């Protein structure tokens, strides 16, 4: 007979961010200014250490159409591979107080293109300090029609060896799907650009994670 | 013990791996909910790949009070030009909790909503109801050390949308939450007790359980009203629990 009960609280259910998510999270894109300080797609400041990069792409629906009302957030380690958070205890890697490592932006209302100005992160220790994860940027995607935020990662096309050893990429059973997580490096107008298109459905559907 | 580590004491400790308990996906609407038609082309078709937490998931952005302005949690005043906005004045308050019932301290909470007529201040909203020149419709705050939050606003109105020929959203406020790690990131919506549109709404109906649907409904809280001035609603939000908080202060060396 059961005489005791566990009283863990269930998580509050997710609901879609809706078409007007910009009002709350990036009001300038909704068409007005209200806050003194705004969060933005620029993750770097002048003193930030590391290679400046631009990350851009589109989120594409099952009909091949860009999701133009999407909101994208990124979370990443600094150039040394350390997160700006007290639970990151990789004491051998330098902290960079100028770099929070988080940014948000919306898809362009015409083209659907999102853009981040950031730095290329370093490699981060794997789960429980075992092994090394290849440099990557964590993505979180919400939009009208997305009932619960989607988690994925962008890895870097010029990190072939590190990617081949990455414990998360190696977990993807179908090897051809690993390529859906690789941002492609190119040079444009003197800037380093990684292009990372995210496919919600279809043959090229991006690998999304249950984290 | 020169050159040798003694693992015996450490091995007797309960490992307090800092990680979140696995997300119970059954409390959330699935990615594809047919009644909400936009999900048809925007829902992943393949199974999510389940990851054990690494540093990438247990860490997340932290925010300080210095990043917010003094009126950021007052939607009655934060966009008021020559007078205050039209509509019922309300306070919304409650706690952000984790799965163990503990408050989530110092976490950013953001919110946005339509005005009292059901119109959003957004370049893509063309609903016939008027824009309120004194209402922006967004705000943000940071929970206190106990996970408590509050803000003041105007009760939003319902509005129609093209899902079925004319579906109506119940009055609602959108919420964005962070917690302490990026794996806790959550967006959801608050609804108001007694709104007859709630059981008709395709987004709410996507939530599998009655308990889950009810957990999004804020309760009228007469005790928290400002007399002869402002009504109040109370709503708690629960983020994913952390194994870390279960064991913190009980173990060393974690």
PDB file of C-alpha atoms in Angstrom, chain A residues 7-39 60-71 73-75 81-90 100-104 109 124-130 133 136 138-140 142-151 153 167-169 171-174 176-177 181 199-211, chain B residues 17-20 23-25 27-33 36 38-64 66-70 72 78-79 81 97-102 108 110-113 120-126 136-140 159 169 174 176-178 180-189 191 201 203-204 206-207 211-213 215-216 235-240 244 246 254:
ATOM      1  CA  UNK A   7       5.045  16.106  -5.007  1.00  0.00           C
ATOM      2  CA  UNK A   8       7.167  17.263  -7.888  1.00  0.00           C
ATOM      3  CA  UNK A   9       5.467  19.986  -9.860  1.00  0.00           C
ATOM      4  CA  UNK A  10       4.943  19.396 -13.577  1.00  0.00           C
ATOM      5  CA  UNK A  11       6.480  21.994 -15.869  1.00  0.00           C
ATOM      6  CA  UNK A  12       4.125  24.718 -17.070  1.00  0.00           C
ATOM      7  CA  UNK A  13       2.988  23.755 -20.575  1.00  0.00           C
ATOM      8  CA  UNK A  14       4.582  25.593 -23.470  1.00  0.00           C
ATOM      9  CA  UNK A  15       2.472  27.710 -25.813  1.00  0.00           C
ATOM     10  CA  UNK A  16       3.468  29.172 -29.152  1.00  0.00           C
ATOM     11  CA  UNK A  17       5.296  32.494 -29.183  1.00  0.00           C
ATOM     12  CA  UNK A  18       2.789  33.609 -31.821  1.00  0.00           C
ATOM     13  CA  UNK A  19       3.210  36.058 -34.695  1.00  0.00           C
ATOM     14  CA  UNK A  20       3.794  39.069 -32.446  1.00  0.00           C
ATOM     15  CA  UNK A  21       6.658  37.697 -30.346  1.00  0.00           C
ATOM     16  CA  UNK A  22       8.705  40.694 -31.479  1.00  0.00           C
ATOM     17  CA  UNK A  23       6.659  43.051 -29.290  1.00  0.00           C
ATOM     18  CA  UNK A  24       7.899  41.460 -26.125  1.00  0.00           C
ATOM     19  CA  UNK A  25      11.391  40.355 -27.046  1.00  0.00           C
ATOM     20  CA  UNK A  26      12.635  42.689 -29.808  1.00  0.00           C
ATOM     21  CA  UNK A  27      10.134  45.579 -29.858  1.00  0.00           C
ATOM     22  CA  UNK A  28      12.050  47.613 -32.434  1.00  0.00           C
ATOM     23  CA  UNK A  29      11.221  44.926 -34.998  1.00  0.00           C
ATOM     24  CA  UNK A  30       7.534  45.230 -34.106  1.00  0.00           C
ATOM     25  CA  UNK A  31       7.898  48.880 -35.002  1.00  0.00           C
ATOM     26  CA  UNK A  32       8.440  50.852 -31.808  1.00  0.00           C
ATOM     27  CA  UNK A  33      10.939  51.759 -29.108  1.00  0.00           C
ATOM     28  CA  UNK A  34      10.078  51.373 -25.444  1.00  0.00           C
ATOM     29  CA  UNK A  35      13.040  50.119 -23.380  1.00  0.00           C
ATOM     30  CA  UNK A  36      16.218  52.053 -22.645  1.00  0.00           C
ATOM     31  CA  UNK A  37      18.316  48.933 -23.052  1.00  0.00           C
ATOM     32  CA  UNK A  38      17.493  46.300 -25.630  1.00  0.00           C
ATOM     33  CA  UNK A  39      18.775  42.810 -26.257  1.00  0.00           C
ATOM     34  CA  UNK A  60      12.489  26.999 -43.587  1.00  0.00           C
ATOM     35  CA  UNK A  61       9.080  25.334 -43.290  1.00  0.00           C
ATOM     36  CA  UNK A  62       7.840  22.090 -44.805  1.00  0.00           C
ATOM     37  CA  UNK A  63       6.806  23.852 -48.030  1.00  0.00           C
ATOM     38  CA  UNK A  64      10.272  25.350 -48.540  1.00  0.00           C
ATOM     39  CA  UNK A  65       9.166  28.827 -47.459  1.00  0.00           C
ATOM     40  CA  UNK A  66      11.254  30.873 -45.022  1.00  0.00           C
ATOM     41  CA  UNK A  67       9.611  31.380 -41.623  1.00  0.00           C
ATOM     42  CA  UNK A  68       9.632  35.166 -41.677  1.00  0.00           C
ATOM     43  CA  UNK A  69       8.166  35.664 -38.199  1.00  0.00           C
ATOM     44  CA  UNK A  70      10.692  33.400 -36.474  1.00  0.00           C
ATOM     45  CA  UNK A  71      12.603  34.383 -33.341  1.00  0.00           C
ATOM     46  CA  UNK A  73      18.278  32.838 -29.786  1.00  0.00           C
ATOM     47  CA  UNK A  74      21.841  31.624 -29.468  1.00  0.00           C
ATOM     48  CA  UNK A  75      23.894  30.596 -26.437  1.00  0.00           C
ATOM     49  CA  UNK A  81      35.484  27.437 -24.692  1.00  0.00           C
ATOM     50  CA  UNK A  82      34.037  28.586 -21.374  1.00  0.00           C
ATOM     51  CA  UNK A  83      30.458  29.620 -20.678  1.00  0.00           C
ATOM     52  CA  UNK A  84      29.754  32.814 -18.755  1.00  0.00           C
ATOM     53  CA  UNK A  85      27.908  30.998 -15.976  1.00  0.00           C
ATOM     54  CA  UNK A  86      28.832  29.879 -12.437  1.00  0.00           C
ATOM     55  CA  UNK A  87      28.250  26.192 -13.224  1.00  0.00           C
ATOM     56  CA  UNK A  88      31.051  26.271 -15.797  1.00  0.00           C
ATOM     57  CA  UNK A  89      34.051  25.329 -13.670  1.00  0.00           C
ATOM     58  CA  UNK A  90      36.600  24.836 -16.424  1.00  0.00           C
ATOM     59  CA  UNK A 100      27.678  37.025 -22.128  1.00  0.00           C
ATOM     60  CA  UNK A 101      27.397  34.580 -24.989  1.00  0.00           C
ATOM     61  CA  UNK A 102      23.702  35.072 -25.636  1.00  0.00           C
ATOM     62  CA  UNK A 103      21.831  36.877 -28.389  1.00  0.00           C
ATOM     63  CA  UNK A 104      18.412  37.037 -29.974  1.00  0.00           C
ATOM     64  CA  UNK A 109       9.933  40.109 -42.456  1.00  0.00           C
ATOM     65  CA  UNK A 124      33.894  22.866 -24.421  1.00  0.00           C
ATOM     66  CA  UNK A 125      34.376  19.921 -22.092  1.00  0.00           C
ATOM     67  CA  UNK A 126      31.889  17.126 -22.654  1.00  0.00           C
ATOM     68  CA  UNK A 127      29.254  15.935 -20.238  1.00  0.00           C
ATOM     69  CA  UNK A 128      30.625  15.591 -16.700  1.00  0.00           C
ATOM     70  CA  UNK A 129      34.035  16.656 -17.943  1.00  0.00           C
ATOM     71  CA  UNK A 130      34.481  13.587 -20.124  1.00  0.00           C
ATOM     72  CA  UNK A 133      32.708  18.845 -27.612  1.00  0.00           C
ATOM     73  CA  UNK A 136      29.308  24.868 -31.426  1.00  0.00           C
ATOM     74  CA  UNK A 138      23.317  26.390 -29.234  1.00  0.00           C
ATOM     75  CA  UNK A 139      20.125  27.536 -30.995  1.00  0.00           C
ATOM     76  CA  UNK A 140      16.599  27.953 -29.666  1.00  0.00           C
ATOM     77  CA  UNK A 142      10.255  29.827 -31.566  1.00  0.00           C
ATOM     78  CA  UNK A 143       7.542  31.122 -33.896  1.00  0.00           C
ATOM     79  CA  UNK A 144       3.872  31.079 -34.691  1.00  0.00           C
ATOM     80  CA  UNK A 145       3.028  27.454 -35.370  1.00  0.00           C
ATOM     81  CA  UNK A 146       5.838  26.119 -33.179  1.00  0.00           C
ATOM     82  CA  UNK A 147       4.190  24.794 -30.020  1.00  0.00           C
ATOM     83  CA  UNK A 148       7.362  24.309 -28.016  1.00  0.00           C
ATOM     84  CA  UNK A 149      10.765  25.876 -28.646  1.00  0.00           C
ATOM     85  CA  UNK A 150      13.151  23.866 -30.802  1.00  0.00           C
ATOM     86  CA  UNK A 151      16.721  23.188 -29.650  1.00  0.00           C
ATOM     87  CA  UNK A 153      23.245  23.300 -32.481  1.00  0.00           C
ATOM     88  CA  UNK A 167      30.071  13.117 -28.814  1.00  0.00           C
ATOM     89  CA  UNK A 168      26.785  14.721 -29.841  1.00  0.00           C
ATOM     90  CA  UNK A 169      27.323  14.555 -33.603  1.00  0.00           C
ATOM     91  CA  UNK A 171      25.165  10.104 -31.493  1.00  0.00           C
ATOM     92  CA  UNK A 172      23.255  10.892 -34.680  1.00  0.00           C
ATOM     93  CA  UNK A 173      22.627   7.444 -36.053  1.00  0.00           C
ATOM     94  CA  UNK A 174      22.057   8.467 -39.658  1.00  0.00           C
ATOM     95  CA  UNK A 176      23.969  11.997 -43.505  1.00  0.00           C
ATOM     96  CA  UNK A 177      21.873  13.949 -41.009  1.00  0.00           C
ATOM     97  CA  UNK A 181      24.133  20.866 -38.049  1.00  0.00           C
ATOM     98  CA  UNK A 199      14.827  22.986 -41.986  1.00  0.00           C
ATOM     99  CA  UNK A 200      11.742  22.248 -39.908  1.00  0.00           C
ATOM    100  CA  UNK A 201      10.645  19.372 -42.142  1.00  0.00           C
ATOM    101  CA  UNK A 202      11.524  17.442 -45.270  1.00  0.00           C
ATOM    102  CA  UNK A 203      14.488  15.493 -46.578  1.00  0.00           C
ATOM    103  CA  UNK A 204      16.922  17.969 -45.076  1.00  0.00           C
ATOM    104  CA  UNK A 205      15.113  18.287 -41.728  1.00  0.00           C
ATOM    105  CA  UNK A 206      17.554  19.626 -39.152  1.00  0.00           C
ATOM    106  CA  UNK A 207      18.372  17.432 -36.171  1.00  0.00           C
ATOM    107  CA  UNK A 208      16.538  18.873 -33.167  1.00  0.00           C
ATOM    108  CA  UNK A 209      17.350  17.874 -29.623  1.00  0.00           C
ATOM    109  CA  UNK A 210      15.345  16.961 -26.578  1.00  0.00           C
ATOM    110  CA  UNK A 211      17.710  18.500 -24.060  1.00  0.00           C
TER     111      UNK A 211
ATOM    112  CA  UNK B  17      25.584  16.015 -11.141  1.00  0.00           C
ATOM    113  CA  UNK B  18      24.314  19.495 -11.974  1.00  0.00           C
ATOM    114  CA  UNK B  19      21.691  18.724 -14.565  1.00  0.00           C
ATOM    115  CA  UNK B  20      18.008  19.181 -15.181  1.00  0.00           C
ATOM    116  CA  UNK B  23      11.662  17.177 -19.688  1.00  0.00           C
ATOM    117  CA  UNK B  24       8.281  15.468 -19.453  1.00  0.00           C
ATOM    118  CA  UNK B  25       7.070  16.105 -22.993  1.00  0.00           C
ATOM    119  CA  UNK B  27       2.676  17.990 -20.361  1.00  0.00           C
ATOM    120  CA  UNK B  28       3.321  20.067 -23.491  1.00  0.00           C
ATOM    121  CA  UNK B  29       1.365  20.302 -26.701  1.00  0.00           C
ATOM    122  CA  UNK B  30       2.969  18.048 -29.305  1.00  0.00           C
ATOM    123  CA  UNK B  31       4.684  19.772 -32.216  1.00  0.00           C
ATOM    124  CA  UNK B  32       1.788  19.017 -34.565  1.00  0.00           C
ATOM    125  CA  UNK B  33      -1.668  19.873 -33.280  1.00  0.00           C
ATOM    126  CA  UNK B  36      -3.867  24.817 -34.895  1.00  0.00           C
ATOM    127  CA  UNK B  38       0.061  26.612 -38.771  1.00  0.00           C
ATOM    128  CA  UNK B  39       1.719  23.715 -36.954  1.00  0.00           C
ATOM    129  CA  UNK B  40       1.237  21.522 -40.043  1.00  0.00           C
ATOM    130  CA  UNK B  41       4.261  22.885 -41.935  1.00  0.00           C
ATOM    131  CA  UNK B  42       6.270  24.046 -38.919  1.00  0.00           C
ATOM    132  CA  UNK B  43       6.449  20.869 -36.831  1.00  0.00           C
ATOM    133  CA  UNK B  44       9.492  18.605 -37.083  1.00  0.00           C
ATOM    134  CA  UNK B  45       8.521  15.170 -38.382  1.00  0.00           C
ATOM    135  CA  UNK B  46      11.421  13.180 -36.997  1.00  0.00           C
ATOM    136  CA  UNK B  47      12.005  12.140 -33.413  1.00  0.00           C
ATOM    137  CA  UNK B  48      13.978  14.597 -31.311  1.00  0.00           C
ATOM    138  CA  UNK B  49      17.442  13.312 -30.409  1.00  0.00           C
ATOM    139  CA  UNK B  50      17.589  13.016 -26.619  1.00  0.00           C
ATOM    140  CA  UNK B  51      20.753  14.422 -25.039  1.00  0.00           C
ATOM    141  CA  UNK B  52      22.051  14.084 -21.537  1.00  0.00           C
ATOM    142  CA  UNK B  53      22.887  17.518 -20.187  1.00  0.00           C
ATOM    143  CA  UNK B  54      26.342  18.954 -20.809  1.00  0.00           C
ATOM    144  CA  UNK B  55      27.647  22.413 -19.961  1.00  0.00           C
ATOM    145  CA  UNK B  56      25.822  23.651 -23.064  1.00  0.00           C
ATOM    146  CA  UNK B  57      22.462  22.816 -21.479  1.00  0.00           C
ATOM    147  CA  UNK B  58      22.968  23.458 -17.761  1.00  0.00           C
ATOM    148  CA  UNK B  59      24.367  26.952 -18.307  1.00  0.00           C
ATOM    149  CA  UNK B  60      22.434  29.874 -19.710  1.00  0.00           C
ATOM    150  CA  UNK B  61      22.390  33.658 -19.867  1.00  0.00           C
ATOM    151  CA  UNK B  62      22.053  35.575 -16.622  1.00  0.00           C
ATOM    152  CA  UNK B  63      20.604  39.069 -16.371  1.00  0.00           C
ATOM    153  CA  UNK B  64      21.040  41.871 -13.867  1.00  0.00           C
ATOM    154  CA  UNK B  66      20.856  47.159 -14.073  1.00  0.00           C
ATOM    155  CA  UNK B  67      19.751  46.068 -17.528  1.00  0.00           C
ATOM    156  CA  UNK B  68      16.140  47.017 -16.860  1.00  0.00           C
ATOM    157  CA  UNK B  69      14.541  50.433 -16.580  1.00  0.00           C
ATOM    158  CA  UNK B  70      12.424  51.518 -13.585  1.00  0.00           C
ATOM    159  CA  UNK B  72       9.856  48.078 -17.374  1.00  0.00           C
ATOM    160  CA  UNK B  78       5.940  52.541 -19.675  1.00  0.00           C
ATOM    161  CA  UNK B  79       4.446  53.834 -22.923  1.00  0.00           C
ATOM    162  CA  UNK B  81       2.254  59.687 -23.512  1.00  0.00           C
ATOM    163  CA  UNK B  97       9.155  27.782  -9.321  1.00  0.00           C
ATOM    164  CA  UNK B  98      11.196  24.746 -10.205  1.00  0.00           C
ATOM    165  CA  UNK B  99       9.877  21.204 -10.165  1.00  0.00           C
ATOM    166  CA  UNK B 100      10.747  20.843  -6.502  1.00  0.00           C
ATOM    167  CA  UNK B 101       8.552  23.814  -5.635  1.00  0.00           C
ATOM    168  CA  UNK B 102      11.477  26.122  -4.914  1.00  0.00           C
ATOM    169  CA  UNK B 108      14.357  37.343 -16.301  1.00  0.00           C
ATOM    170  CA  UNK B 110       9.344  39.031 -20.164  1.00  0.00           C
ATOM    171  CA  UNK B 111       5.717  39.557 -21.188  1.00  0.00           C
ATOM    172  CA  UNK B 112       3.750  41.017 -24.088  1.00  0.00           C
ATOM    173  CA  UNK B 113       0.094  41.375 -24.960  1.00  0.00           C
ATOM    174  CA  UNK B 120      -1.252  44.553 -30.847  1.00  0.00           C
ATOM    175  CA  UNK B 121       1.249  47.344 -31.389  1.00  0.00           C
ATOM    176  CA  UNK B 122       2.910  45.446 -34.239  1.00  0.00           C
ATOM    177  CA  UNK B 123       3.438  46.350 -37.860  1.00  0.00           C
ATOM    178  CA  UNK B 124       1.894  43.044 -38.977  1.00  0.00           C
ATOM    179  CA  UNK B 125      -1.347  43.382 -36.969  1.00  0.00           C
ATOM    180  CA  UNK B 126      -4.204  44.891 -38.983  1.00  0.00           C
ATOM    181  CA  UNK B 136       3.050  49.645 -25.788  1.00  0.00           C
ATOM    182  CA  UNK B 137       2.117  46.178 -24.601  1.00  0.00           C
ATOM    183  CA  UNK B 138       5.386  44.750 -23.333  1.00  0.00           C
ATOM    184  CA  UNK B 139       7.405  44.648 -20.162  1.00  0.00           C
ATOM    185  CA  UNK B 140       9.914  42.650 -18.181  1.00  0.00           C
ATOM    186  CA  UNK B 159      -9.224  39.098 -30.829  1.00  0.00           C
ATOM    187  CA  UNK B 169      -8.133  33.981 -28.962  1.00  0.00           C
ATOM    188  CA  UNK B 174       2.581  35.920 -23.437  1.00  0.00           C
ATOM    189  CA  UNK B 176       9.078  34.292 -21.782  1.00  0.00           C
ATOM    190  CA  UNK B 177      11.207  32.592 -19.092  1.00  0.00           C
ATOM    191  CA  UNK B 178      14.865  31.667 -18.717  1.00  0.00           C
ATOM    192  CA  UNK B 180      19.298  29.239 -14.747  1.00  0.00           C
ATOM    193  CA  UNK B 181      20.127  27.042 -17.758  1.00  0.00           C
ATOM    194  CA  UNK B 182      19.326  27.270 -21.448  1.00  0.00           C
ATOM    195  CA  UNK B 183      17.505  23.913 -21.269  1.00  0.00           C
ATOM    196  CA  UNK B 184      14.859  25.598 -19.072  1.00  0.00           C
ATOM    197  CA  UNK B 185      13.978  28.184 -21.719  1.00  0.00           C
ATOM    198  CA  UNK B 186      10.205  28.432 -22.036  1.00  0.00           C
ATOM    199  CA  UNK B 187       7.563  30.552 -23.716  1.00  0.00           C
ATOM    200  CA  UNK B 188       3.961  30.188 -22.662  1.00  0.00           C
ATOM    201  CA  UNK B 189       0.733  32.145 -22.229  1.00  0.00           C
ATOM    202  CA  UNK B 191      -5.177  33.094 -19.536  1.00  0.00           C
ATOM    203  CA  UNK B 201      -8.983  27.844 -28.243  1.00  0.00           C
ATOM    204  CA  UNK B 203      -3.675  26.473 -28.859  1.00  0.00           C
ATOM    205  CA  UNK B 204      -4.951  25.573 -25.388  1.00  0.00           C
ATOM    206  CA  UNK B 206      -3.297  21.222 -27.912  1.00  0.00           C
ATOM    207  CA  UNK B 207      -2.254  20.671 -24.284  1.00  0.00           C
ATOM    208  CA  UNK B 211      -4.499  19.742 -15.368  1.00  0.00           C
ATOM    209  CA  UNK B 212      -2.050  21.209 -17.864  1.00  0.00           C
ATOM    210  CA  UNK B 213      -4.686  23.410 -19.475  1.00  0.00           C
ATOM    211  CA  UNK B 215      -2.305  25.456 -15.056  1.00  0.00           C
ATOM    212  CA  UNK B 216      -2.223  28.284 -17.603  1.00  0.00           C
ATOM    213  CA  UNK B 235      -0.203  32.933 -11.596  1.00  0.00           C
ATOM    214  CA  UNK B 236       2.704  30.638 -10.789  1.00  0.00           C
ATOM    215  CA  UNK B 237       4.984  29.292 -13.479  1.00  0.00           C
ATOM    216  CA  UNK B 238       6.936  26.047 -13.110  1.00  0.00           C
ATOM    217  CA  UNK B 239      10.229  25.515 -14.915  1.00  0.00           C
ATOM    218  CA  UNK B 240      12.012  22.204 -15.243  1.00  0.00           C
ATOM    219  CA  UNK B 244      21.303  20.219  -8.423  1.00  0.00           C
ATOM    220  CA  UNK B 246      17.552  18.857  -4.742  1.00  0.00           C
ATOM    221  CA  UNK B 254      29.686  18.987  -6.131  1.00  0.00           C
TER     222      UNK B 254
END
